[in-house]
Amino acid sequence: MTTTSPLDTYLTDFAGAARDYQAARAGRDPDWIADIRAEALDSFQELGLPTTRRGNEEWKYTDIRPLVRQGFTAPTIAGPGATPALDLDSLNVGSASWHRVVIVDGRYTPELSALDSLPDGVVTGSLAEAVHSESDAVRAHLTRLADHKEQGFTALNTALAADGALILLPRMAAVEEPIQVVYVSTEQTQGTASMPRTLIIAGEDSSASIVETHVSMSDDAHLTNAVTEIVVGAGASISYCKVQQESEATYNVSTTQVEVNENANFRSMAIDIGGRLTRNNLTVIMAGEGSNSDVRGAYVISRDQHVDNQVIVDHLVGHNDMNELYKGILDGHARSVFHGSIIVRPNAAKVNAMQVDKNLLLSNDAEADTKPAFWIYCDDVRCGHGAACGNLDDDSMFYLLSRGIGEEEARMMLIRAFVSEIVDAIREPSIHDHVAALIADKLDNL
């Protein structure tokens, strides 16, 4: 007698939902989009979802079986409906002065978005609409970096993503205020999966600060499977901050693929304070000489939260610089995983790359697994890495206590000092203040 495993049922249900979605969109979207969805569905059926089975090093320390047992259903693909009553300010998603694209339960919500004051030529808004209005740009880059033929979660997103956000910066465009993409999950998403899709295309010599925020309105369990593609054109300067502040019942899988071209600057900041299980896949492709990337992340987790950061920086050419720094604060039974890989391809001389991961353990039950790695196929490079896990420093505590500072105040001073190296690297004052406040609030509730 053949039995069907929960994972097999899960895969079958999602594949069926993807086929239904394709049928519903037939004739309404361009043929090339239909072809991409069909290819992605084939990939998903072939790849499935990753497991911790032997030989799968990328998922060795993150078990998705609880996600499968939760039994999330595929997203309901619906047309525009009534906007749920919600107050973005009460959700603490950022400054009201920012340019804002809001996606609620998988649908672009113009009533909550704020895009009127953008510079001429800058296009932001619904990715589903941009498939028609900005067809050439979207077709040139959508799925080019996030390959649905290699990763099951990416294939699932590509097959089922109904909407998302597009940010298109023309050549020489300069946006002063940050552009924010807000993905909001309401109580209507309980027990379901959402597939946020973001495409950011920065033209030559353009500049902008972009914040991608994921937030929950309720404590109900749901799955967020997000994919973001970022193209940083030659000479462009892009600051990208991803903030995951969903409920602690949420499962969040995020895949971010970035291409940095010649003489471009890319600064990345990943902040994780929510989620039950969070998996971040970040790949930065250093595709041009003279480019620079600064990749940072901070996570503050407690109770049974789990955060896994998989970071790959791939130097296709030489004469570029990269700095990578991640820091985590863990309390309760929390667990973190960090696997960082720096790849230097043949003939990519004069690469300067540094990678560091540090974890502060506030509980004897917390655990941090860190695995830095280098794959260097070229001489004449300067690369280094470091990793550390530990408790609060006894000598520092003694020094503060000896100066008349109370024990709890001294403890919080050291904890905040530990994470400040990450937060203070944010150059945009309003983004810095927003992230600092989120982390401070999380620390106050440990």
Coordinates of C-alpha atoms in Angstrom, one line a residue:
M1 CA 0.0 0.0 0.0
T2 CA 1.4 3.4 -1.0
T3 CA 1.0 6.2 1.5
T4 CA 1.2 9.9 0.6
S5 CA 3.5 12.0 2.8
P6 CA 2.5 15.4 4.1
L7 CA 5.2 17.0 1.8
D8 CA 3.8 15.2 -1.3
T9 CA 0.3 16.5 -0.5
Y10 CA 1.7 20.0 0.0
L11 CA 3.5 19.9 -3.3
T12 CA 0.4 18.6 -5.1
D13 CA -1.9 21.2 -3.6
F14 CA 0.4 24.1 -4.6
A15 CA 1.0 22.7 -8.1
G16 CA -2.8 22.5 -8.6
A17 CA -3.3 26.1 -7.4
A18 CA -0.6 27.2 -9.9
R19 CA -2.4 25.5 -12.8
D20 CA -5.7 27.0 -11.8
Y21 CA -4.0 30.5 -11.7
Q22 CA -2.5 30.0 -15.1
A23 CA -5.9 29.0 -16.5
A24 CA -7.5 32.1 -14.9
R25 CA -4.9 34.4 -16.4
A26 CA -5.0 32.9 -19.9
G27 CA -5.4 35.6 -22.5
R28 CA -5.1 38.4 -19.9
D29 CA -1.3 38.6 -19.5
P30 CA 1.4 38.6 -22.2
D31 CA 2.4 35.3 -23.6
W32 CA 5.9 35.6 -22.1
I33 CA 4.5 35.9 -18.6
A34 CA 2.4 32.8 -19.2
D35 CA 5.5 31.0 -20.4
I36 CA 7.5 31.9 -17.3
R37 CA 4.7 30.7 -15.0
A38 CA 4.5 27.4 -16.9
E39 CA 8.3 26.9 -16.7
A40 CA 8.3 27.8 -13.0
L41 CA 5.5 25.3 -12.3
D42 CA 7.5 22.6 -14.1
S43 CA 10.6 23.5 -12.0
F44 CA 8.6 23.4 -8.8
Q45 CA 7.2 20.0 -9.6
E46 CA 10.7 18.8 -10.3
L47 CA 12.5 20.5 -7.4
G48 CA 9.9 20.3 -4.7
L49 CA 10.8 22.0 -1.4
P50 CA 14.2 21.6 0.2
T51 CA 14.8 19.2 3.1
T52 CA 17.6 18.5 5.6
R53 CA 18.4 15.3 3.9
R54 CA 22.1 14.3 3.8
G55 CA 24.0 16.2 1.1
N56 CA 21.8 19.3 1.2
E57 CA 24.3 21.5 3.1
E58 CA 22.3 24.7 2.4
W59 CA 19.4 23.5 4.5
K60 CA 21.3 21.3 7.0
Y61 CA 20.4 23.4 10.0
T62 CA 16.9 24.6 9.0
D63 CA 14.1 22.1 9.0
I64 CA 11.0 23.1 7.1
R65 CA 8.9 20.1 8.2
P66 CA 7.1 22.3 10.8
L67 CA 6.1 24.6 7.9
V68 CA 4.8 21.6 5.9
R69 CA 2.9 20.2 9.0
Q70 CA 1.2 23.6 9.4
G71 CA -0.6 22.9 6.1
F72 CA -0.6 26.3 4.5
T73 CA -2.9 26.6 1.5
A74 CA -2.1 28.4 -1.7
P75 CA -3.0 32.1 -1.9
T76 CA -6.4 32.9 -3.2
I77 CA -6.0 34.9 -6.4
A78 CA -8.6 37.5 -6.4
G79 CA -9.2 40.8 -8.3
P80 CA -9.2 44.2 -6.6
G81 CA -11.5 44.3 -3.6
A82 CA -12.4 46.5 -0.7
T83 CA -9.3 47.8 1.1
P84 CA -9.1 46.5 4.6
A85 CA -9.4 49.2 7.3
L86 CA -5.9 49.6 8.6
D87 CA -3.7 52.4 9.9
L88 CA -0.1 52.1 8.6
D89 CA 1.2 54.4 11.3
S90 CA -0.1 52.1 14.0
L91 CA 1.8 49.2 12.4
N92 CA 5.1 51.2 12.9
V93 CA 6.3 50.6 9.3
G94 CA 8.2 53.8 8.8
S95 CA 7.9 57.5 8.2
A96 CA 4.8 58.9 6.6
S97 CA 7.0 61.2 4.5
W98 CA 8.5 58.3 2.5
H99 CA 7.3 57.4 -1.0
R100 CA 5.3 54.3 -0.4
V101 CA 4.0 51.3 -2.4
V102 CA 1.6 49.2 -0.3
I103 CA 0.6 45.6 -1.0
V104 CA -2.2 44.3 1.2
D105 CA -2.8 40.5 1.2
G106 CA -1.1 40.2 -2.2
R107 CA -2.9 43.1 -3.9
Y108 CA -1.5 46.5 -4.8
T109 CA -3.4 49.1 -2.7
P110 CA -3.3 52.6 -4.3
E111 CA -5.4 54.1 -1.5
L112 CA -2.6 53.5 1.0
S113 CA 0.3 54.2 -1.4
A114 CA 1.9 57.6 -1.7
L115 CA 3.7 58.2 -5.0
D116 CA 2.7 61.6 -6.1
S117 CA 6.0 63.5 -5.3
L118 CA 8.4 61.2 -7.1
P119 CA 10.8 62.7 -9.6
D120 CA 9.9 62.7 -13.3
G121 CA 10.6 59.4 -15.0
V122 CA 10.7 57.3 -11.8
V123 CA 8.1 54.5 -12.0
T124 CA 6.8 52.7 -8.9
G125 CA 3.7 50.8 -8.2
S126 CA 2.1 47.5 -9.1
L127 CA 4.3 44.9 -10.7
A128 CA 1.2 43.2 -12.3
E129 CA 0.3 46.5 -14.0
A130 CA 3.9 47.1 -15.0
V131 CA 3.9 43.8 -17.0
H132 CA 1.7 45.7 -19.4
S133 CA 2.8 49.4 -19.0
E134 CA 6.6 48.8 -18.6
S135 CA 6.7 45.6 -20.5
D136 CA 10.2 45.9 -22.1
A137 CA 12.0 46.7 -18.8
V138 CA 10.1 44.0 -16.8
R139 CA 10.6 41.4 -19.5
A140 CA 14.3 42.2 -19.6
H141 CA 14.9 41.6 -15.9
L142 CA 12.1 39.6 -14.3
T143 CA 13.4 36.1 -13.4
R144 CA 16.8 36.9 -14.9
L145 CA 18.5 36.9 -11.5
A146 CA 16.2 34.8 -9.4
D147 CA 16.4 31.5 -11.3
H148 CA 13.3 29.4 -10.8
K149 CA 15.2 26.4 -12.2
E150 CA 17.4 26.0 -9.2
Q151 CA 15.3 26.7 -6.0
G152 CA 12.0 25.3 -5.2
F153 CA 10.7 28.3 -3.2
T154 CA 11.7 30.6 -6.0
A155 CA 9.9 28.4 -8.5
L156 CA 6.8 28.4 -6.3
N157 CA 6.8 32.2 -6.0
T158 CA 7.3 32.6 -9.8
A159 CA 4.4 30.3 -10.6
L160 CA 2.0 31.9 -8.1
A161 CA 3.0 35.6 -7.6
A162 CA -0.1 37.6 -8.5
D163 CA 1.2 41.0 -7.8
G164 CA 4.1 42.9 -6.2
A165 CA 6.1 46.0 -6.6
L166 CA 8.2 47.6 -9.3
I167 CA 10.7 50.4 -8.8
L168 CA 12.2 51.7 -12.0
L169 CA 14.8 54.4 -11.8
P170 CA 15.8 56.0 -15.2
R171 CA 19.4 57.1 -15.9
M172 CA 20.6 59.9 -13.6
A173 CA 17.5 59.8 -11.5
A174 CA 18.0 60.9 -7.9
V175 CA 15.3 60.2 -5.3
E176 CA 15.9 62.1 -2.0
E177 CA 13.3 60.6 0.3
P178 CA 13.3 56.8 0.8
I179 CA 11.0 54.6 -1.3
Q180 CA 9.3 52.0 0.8
V181 CA 7.5 48.8 -0.3
V182 CA 5.2 47.6 2.4
Y183 CA 3.8 44.0 2.3
V184 CA 0.9 43.8 4.8
S185 CA -0.7 40.5 5.9
T186 CA -4.0 40.8 7.5
E187 CA -6.1 38.3 9.5
Q188 CA -7.5 37.2 6.1
T189 CA -4.2 35.4 5.3
Q190 CA -4.5 33.0 8.3
G191 CA -3.4 29.6 7.2
T192 CA -2.4 30.7 3.7
A193 CA 0.8 31.4 1.8
S194 CA 1.6 34.7 0.2
M195 CA 4.1 35.3 -2.7
P196 CA 5.4 38.8 -2.7
R197 CA 7.5 39.7 -5.7
T198 CA 9.7 42.9 -6.0
L199 CA 11.7 44.1 -9.0
I200 CA 14.1 47.0 -8.6
I201 CA 15.9 48.4 -11.7
A202 CA 18.3 51.2 -11.1
G203 CA 19.5 52.9 -14.3
E204 CA 23.0 54.2 -14.8
D205 CA 24.1 56.9 -12.3
S206 CA 20.8 56.8 -10.5
S207 CA 20.5 56.8 -6.7
A208 CA 17.8 55.9 -4.1
S209 CA 17.2 54.4 -0.7
I210 CA 14.7 51.6 -0.7
V211 CA 13.0 49.9 2.3
E212 CA 11.2 46.7 1.9
T213 CA 9.0 45.9 4.9
H214 CA 7.0 42.8 5.8
V215 CA 4.5 43.2 8.6
S216 CA 1.5 41.3 10.1
M217 CA -1.7 42.7 11.5
S218 CA -2.5 39.6 13.5
D219 CA -0.7 36.8 15.3
D220 CA -2.2 34.2 13.0
A221 CA 0.2 31.8 11.3
H222 CA 0.9 32.2 7.6
L223 CA 3.7 31.7 5.1
T224 CA 5.5 34.5 3.3
N225 CA 7.6 33.3 0.3
A226 CA 9.2 36.5 -1.1
V227 CA 11.5 37.1 -4.0
T228 CA 13.3 40.3 -4.8
E229 CA 15.5 41.1 -7.8
I230 CA 17.7 44.2 -7.8
V231 CA 19.7 45.5 -10.8
V232 CA 22.2 48.2 -9.8
G233 CA 23.2 49.9 -13.1
A234 CA 26.7 51.3 -13.8
G235 CA 27.6 54.1 -11.5
A236 CA 24.3 53.8 -9.6
S237 CA 24.1 54.1 -5.8
I238 CA 21.4 52.0 -4.1
S239 CA 20.7 51.5 -0.4
Y240 CA 18.4 48.6 0.3
C241 CA 17.0 47.8 3.7
K242 CA 14.8 44.8 4.3
V243 CA 12.8 44.8 7.5
Q244 CA 11.0 41.6 8.6
Q245 CA 8.7 42.4 11.5
E246 CA 6.0 39.8 11.1
S247 CA 4.3 38.0 13.9
E248 CA 6.2 35.2 15.7
A249 CA 3.8 32.7 14.3
T250 CA 4.9 33.4 10.7
Y251 CA 7.2 31.4 8.4
N252 CA 9.2 33.7 6.2
V253 CA 11.3 32.6 3.3
S254 CA 13.0 35.5 1.4
T255 CA 15.2 35.3 -1.7
T256 CA 17.0 38.4 -2.8
Q257 CA 19.2 38.4 -5.9
V258 CA 21.3 41.5 -6.7
E259 CA 23.6 42.4 -9.6
V260 CA 26.1 45.2 -9.1
N261 CA 27.6 46.6 -12.2
E262 CA 30.7 48.7 -12.8
N263 CA 31.5 51.6 -10.5
A264 CA 28.2 51.1 -8.7
N265 CA 27.6 51.1 -5.0
F266 CA 25.2 48.8 -3.2
R267 CA 24.5 48.9 0.5
S268 CA 22.2 46.2 2.0
M269 CA 20.7 45.9 5.5
A270 CA 18.6 43.0 6.6
I271 CA 16.7 43.4 9.9
D272 CA 14.9 40.4 11.4
I273 CA 12.9 40.7 14.6
G274 CA 9.7 38.7 13.9
G275 CA 8.9 35.3 12.5
R276 CA 8.9 31.8 13.9
L277 CA 11.1 30.5 11.2
T278 CA 13.0 33.0 8.9
R279 CA 15.2 32.0 6.0
N280 CA 17.0 34.7 4.1
N281 CA 18.8 33.8 0.8
L282 CA 20.9 36.7 -0.4
T283 CA 23.1 36.6 -3.4
V284 CA 25.1 39.6 -4.6
I285 CA 26.8 39.3 -8.0
M286 CA 29.7 41.7 -8.3
A287 CA 29.5 42.0 -12.1
G288 CA 31.5 45.2 -12.7
E289 CA 35.0 46.5 -11.9
G290 CA 35.1 49.5 -9.6
S291 CA 32.0 48.4 -7.7
N292 CA 31.5 48.3 -4.0
S293 CA 29.1 46.4 -1.8
D294 CA 28.4 46.7 2.0
V295 CA 26.2 43.9 3.2
R296 CA 25.0 43.9 6.7
G297 CA 22.3 42.2 8.9
A298 CA 21.0 42.2 12.4
Y299 CA 18.6 39.8 14.0
V300 CA 17.1 40.0 17.5
I301 CA 15.2 36.8 18.4
S302 CA 13.9 35.1 21.5
R303 CA 11.7 32.3 22.7
D304 CA 11.7 29.6 19.9
Q305 CA 12.5 31.9 16.9
H306 CA 14.8 30.6 14.2
V307 CA 16.7 32.8 11.7
D308 CA 18.9 31.4 8.9
N309 CA 21.0 33.7 6.8
Q310 CA 22.5 32.3 3.6
V311 CA 24.7 34.9 2.0
I312 CA 26.7 34.5 -1.2
V313 CA 28.8 37.2 -2.7
D314 CA 30.1 36.2 -6.2
H315 CA 32.9 38.3 -7.7
L316 CA 32.7 37.6 -11.4
V317 CA 35.4 40.3 -12.1
G318 CA 38.1 41.9 -10.1
H319 CA 38.9 45.4 -8.9
N320 CA 36.0 45.6 -6.5
D321 CA 35.4 45.8 -2.8
M322 CA 33.0 44.0 -0.4
N323 CA 32.4 44.2 3.3
E324 CA 30.0 41.8 5.1
L325 CA 28.9 42.0 8.7
Y326 CA 26.1 40.2 10.5
K327 CA 25.2 40.4 14.2
G328 CA 22.6 38.5 16.1
I329 CA 21.2 38.7 19.6
L330 CA 19.6 35.5 20.9
D331 CA 17.5 34.9 24.0
G332 CA 15.4 32.0 25.2
H333 CA 15.6 28.9 23.0
A334 CA 16.3 30.9 19.9
R335 CA 18.6 29.6 17.2
S336 CA 20.5 31.3 14.4
V337 CA 22.3 30.0 11.3
F338 CA 24.8 31.9 9.2
H339 CA 26.4 30.5 6.1
G340 CA 28.4 33.1 4.2
S341 CA 30.2 32.3 1.0
I342 CA 32.5 34.6 -0.9
I343 CA 33.4 33.4 -4.4
V344 CA 36.3 34.9 -6.4
R345 CA 36.3 33.7 -10.0
P346 CA 39.4 33.1 -12.2
N347 CA 41.0 36.3 -13.4
A348 CA 39.1 38.4 -10.8
A349 CA 42.3 40.0 -9.4
K350 CA 42.4 42.9 -6.9
V351 CA 39.2 41.8 -5.0
N352 CA 39.1 43.1 -1.4
A353 CA 36.5 41.2 0.6
M354 CA 35.8 40.8 4.3
Q355 CA 33.2 38.7 6.1
V356 CA 32.3 38.7 9.8
D357 CA 29.4 37.1 11.8
K358 CA 29.0 37.6 15.5
N359 CA 26.4 36.4 17.9
L360 CA 25.5 37.5 21.5
L361 CA 23.9 34.7 23.5
L362 CA 21.7 35.9 26.3
S363 CA 20.5 32.5 27.3
N364 CA 22.3 29.1 27.9
D365 CA 19.6 27.6 25.7
A366 CA 20.2 29.8 22.7
E367 CA 22.3 28.4 19.9
A368 CA 24.2 30.0 17.0
D369 CA 25.7 28.0 14.1
T370 CA 28.0 29.9 11.8
K371 CA 29.9 28.8 8.8
P372 CA 32.0 31.3 6.8
A373 CA 33.5 30.0 3.6
F374 CA 35.7 31.2 0.7
W375 CA 36.0 29.9 -2.8
I376 CA 39.0 31.7 -4.3
Y377 CA 40.2 30.8 -7.8
C378 CA 42.5 33.7 -8.3
D379 CA 45.7 35.1 -6.9
D380 CA 46.3 38.8 -5.9
V381 CA 43.3 39.2 -3.7
R382 CA 42.7 40.2 -0.1
C383 CA 40.0 38.3 1.7
G384 CA 39.4 37.6 5.3
H385 CA 36.6 36.3 7.6
G386 CA 35.8 36.0 11.3
A387 CA 33.1 34.4 13.4
A388 CA 32.3 34.6 17.2
C389 CA 29.6 33.6 19.6
G390 CA 29.6 34.4 23.3
N391 CA 27.9 36.0 26.3
L392 CA 28.1 39.5 27.7
D393 CA 31.6 40.4 28.7
D394 CA 32.1 40.0 32.5
D395 CA 34.8 42.7 32.6
S396 CA 32.6 45.2 30.8
M397 CA 29.7 44.5 33.2
F398 CA 32.0 44.8 36.2
Y399 CA 33.3 48.2 34.9
L400 CA 29.8 49.6 34.5
L401 CA 28.6 48.2 37.8
S402 CA 31.6 49.8 39.5
R403 CA 30.6 53.2 38.2
G404 CA 27.2 52.9 40.0
I405 CA 25.2 51.8 37.0
G406 CA 22.4 49.3 37.9
E407 CA 22.8 45.7 36.6
E408 CA 19.8 45.7 34.2
E409 CA 20.8 49.1 32.8
A410 CA 24.4 48.0 32.4
R411 CA 23.2 44.9 30.6
M412 CA 21.1 46.8 28.2
M413 CA 23.9 49.3 27.5
L414 CA 26.2 46.4 26.4
I415 CA 23.5 44.8 24.3
R416 CA 22.7 48.0 22.5
A417 CA 26.4 48.7 22.0
F418 CA 26.8 45.3 20.4
V419 CA 24.1 45.9 17.7
S420 CA 24.9 49.6 17.2
E421 CA 27.7 48.8 14.7
I422 CA 25.0 47.5 12.4
V423 CA 22.4 50.2 13.0
D424 CA 24.8 53.1 12.9
A425 CA 25.9 52.1 9.4
I426 CA 22.6 53.2 8.0
R427 CA 23.3 56.6 6.5
E428 CA 19.8 57.8 5.9
P429 CA 18.7 59.4 9.2
S430 CA 15.0 58.5 8.9
I431 CA 15.7 54.9 8.1
H432 CA 18.3 54.8 10.9
D433 CA 15.9 56.1 13.5
H434 CA 13.1 53.7 12.3
V435 CA 15.3 50.6 12.6
A436 CA 16.9 51.7 15.9
A437 CA 13.4 52.1 17.4
L438 CA 12.2 48.7 16.1
I439 CA 15.3 47.0 17.6
A440 CA 15.0 48.9 20.9
D441 CA 11.4 47.9 21.2
K442 CA 12.3 44.2 20.6
L443 CA 15.1 44.4 23.2
D444 CA 12.7 45.8 25.7
N445 CA 10.4 42.8 25.3
L446 CA 13.1 40.1 25.5

